[in-house]
Structure formats: structure tokens, C-alpha cells
Amino acid sequence: MTLEFVLPLHFKTTGFALTDTVEFELFGEEGVDTSMIKFLEIRLGTDNGLPIQFEVQVYFTDENYVIVESLFDETAVLLEAAPVDGNGIITASRRVENTVRIDREKISNMEGVKFAIFEAKILTSNQGQDFVKIFKHYEGLGFEPAYALDFDLSIHGGFKLNNQESGN
């Protein structure tokens, strides 16, 4: 799919959605002893200077595309739309921090996963109720660049180092 826009752009949306399926094996063909993994934690911080909100969900499926697990318990707001004034022009960027904790049960459910289905829903500011404007150059807003995305990603895990029962 290819999209091309000419700026300035003036629009609103509540239900624009994108879906993609990719091959995905969390532990590879040789497998991993998941009993050694206590948890995985993914932290994602975003600064969004666009008047567009992104809600996402990732579903993990088996070889028959049957969903066996999801990344989030409910659809997550990955990027919250930057606020706009009465004319639809952004006034500041917006910071969102997301932490996803994947516990041992969820990790075990993902052992046979073959595919990941990514779903993203795009909304403009105010849950898609506001018309927004994206210009080639925003000026005088007090932050640079005027419309941009900035991400911070970290992954943290808890692991057992010895899975041997005592007394053996």
C-alpha cells in the first residue's frame, strides 16, 4: 500500500485501521525452556507531536491462525494525539508511557506461536471528533520539530538461573 499526501492536510478520522500478519516464532525452532523465564517487561515511551492517536493490539496465532494470546489485555494507546486548538493546529507534543508485562503463563501460551497479527487504529485528536491540520512548517509553537515522533524502548526480564530441585 502506498499513500501520498500534499501538505497542508486537513482531515479527521475515527475508524481508519491497518492490519498485517507476519511470521513470528518467539523462541525459534529449537525452542526455549520457558520455565526459566519469570517474566518479560517491555517499556515504550513516546513523544507525539502529531494530532493523530494510534491504538494497537498484537495477536499471536498458531499455524492455523487461531489466536492463542495477545500482547495487551485490551487495546493499548501507543501514541496519544497531540492537542489542537480551535483551528485544528497542534499546540504541544504529548508524552505516553506504556509498560507491558508478559508473565510466565502468557509466555507458555506463546510457545507454539507461528504468526503475529498487528492491528492499528488511527484517530485524530479528541477521539476523532476534531478536524486537524498538518502543515509543512508549524511556527511559534515552542517545540522543535513541530510535528515528530520520538520513541524510547527498553526490555526487562526476570529469569531463574537454576531450575534444579533442592536435594538432587
PDB file of N, CA, C and O in Angstrom, residues 40-45 72 97-101:
ATOM      1  N   LEU A  40       8.748 -11.094  31.221  1.00  0.00           N
ATOM      2  CA  LEU A  40       9.388 -10.125  30.339  1.00  0.00           C
ATOM      3  C   LEU A  40       8.591  -8.836  30.465  1.00  0.00           C
ATOM      4  O   LEU A  40       7.370  -8.864  30.595  1.00  0.00           O
ATOM      5  N   GLU A  41       9.279  -7.713  30.440  1.00  0.00           N
ATOM      6  CA  GLU A  41       8.605  -6.425  30.535  1.00  0.00           C
ATOM      7  C   GLU A  41       9.133  -5.527  29.430  1.00  0.00           C
ATOM      8  O   GLU A  41      10.342  -5.370  29.276  1.00  0.00           O
ATOM      9  N   ILE A  42       8.213  -4.982  28.655  1.00  0.00           N
ATOM     10  CA  ILE A  42       8.570  -4.081  27.562  1.00  0.00           C
ATOM     11  C   ILE A  42       8.057  -2.695  27.936  1.00  0.00           C
ATOM     12  O   ILE A  42       6.878  -2.532  28.259  1.00  0.00           O
ATOM     13  N   ARG A  43       8.953  -1.720  27.922  1.00  0.00           N
ATOM     14  CA  ARG A  43       8.575  -0.336  28.228  1.00  0.00           C
ATOM     15  C   ARG A  43       8.774   0.507  26.975  1.00  0.00           C
ATOM     16  O   ARG A  43       9.838   0.471  26.363  1.00  0.00           O
ATOM     17  N   LEU A  44       7.737   1.246  26.626  1.00  0.00           N
ATOM     18  CA  LEU A  44       7.796   2.105  25.454  1.00  0.00           C
ATOM     19  C   LEU A  44       7.284   3.481  25.836  1.00  0.00           C
ATOM     20  O   LEU A  44       6.152   3.633  26.290  1.00  0.00           O
ATOM     21  N   GLY A  45       8.140   4.484  25.680  1.00  0.00           N
ATOM     22  CA  GLY A  45       7.750   5.870  25.899  1.00  0.00           C
ATOM     23  C   GLY A  45       7.721   6.576  24.556  1.00  0.00           C
ATOM     24  O   GLY A  45       8.607   6.380  23.725  1.00  0.00           O
ATOM     25  N   PHE A  72      -1.460  -7.197  24.570  1.00  0.00           N
ATOM     26  CA  PHE A  72      -2.102  -6.340  25.555  1.00  0.00           C
ATOM     27  C   PHE A  72      -3.398  -7.000  26.027  1.00  0.00           C
ATOM     28  O   PHE A  72      -4.066  -7.677  25.253  1.00  0.00           O
ATOM     29  N   GLU A  97       3.623   6.835  28.302  1.00  0.00           N
ATOM     30  CA  GLU A  97       4.478   5.739  28.764  1.00  0.00           C
ATOM     31  C   GLU A  97       3.634   4.471  28.811  1.00  0.00           C
ATOM     32  O   GLU A  97       2.563   4.456  29.421  1.00  0.00           O
ATOM     33  N   ASN A  98       4.099   3.421  28.149  1.00  0.00           N
ATOM     34  CA  ASN A  98       3.420   2.131  28.176  1.00  0.00           C
ATOM     35  C   ASN A  98       4.364   1.082  28.723  1.00  0.00           C
ATOM     36  O   ASN A  98       5.533   1.031  28.335  1.00  0.00           O
ATOM     37  N   THR A  99       3.848   0.234  29.612  1.00  0.00           N
ATOM     38  CA  THR A  99       4.602  -0.908  30.112  1.00  0.00           C
ATOM     39  C   THR A  99       3.742  -2.147  29.919  1.00  0.00           C
ATOM     40  O   THR A  99       2.587  -2.183  30.345  1.00  0.00           O
ATOM     41  N   VAL A 100       4.304  -3.133  29.254  1.00  0.00           N
ATOM     42  CA  VAL A 100       3.616  -4.397  29.042  1.00  0.00           C
ATOM     43  C   VAL A 100       4.394  -5.469  29.792  1.00  0.00           C
ATOM     44  O   VAL A 100       5.576  -5.675  29.522  1.00  0.00           O
ATOM     45  N   ARG A 101       3.744  -6.096  30.743  1.00  0.00           N
ATOM     46  CA  ARG A 101       4.378  -7.185  31.488  1.00  0.00           C
ATOM     47  C   ARG A 101       3.824  -8.500  30.964  1.00  0.00           C
ATOM     48  O   ARG A 101       2.614  -8.719  30.977  1.00  0.00           O
TER      49      ARG A 101
END
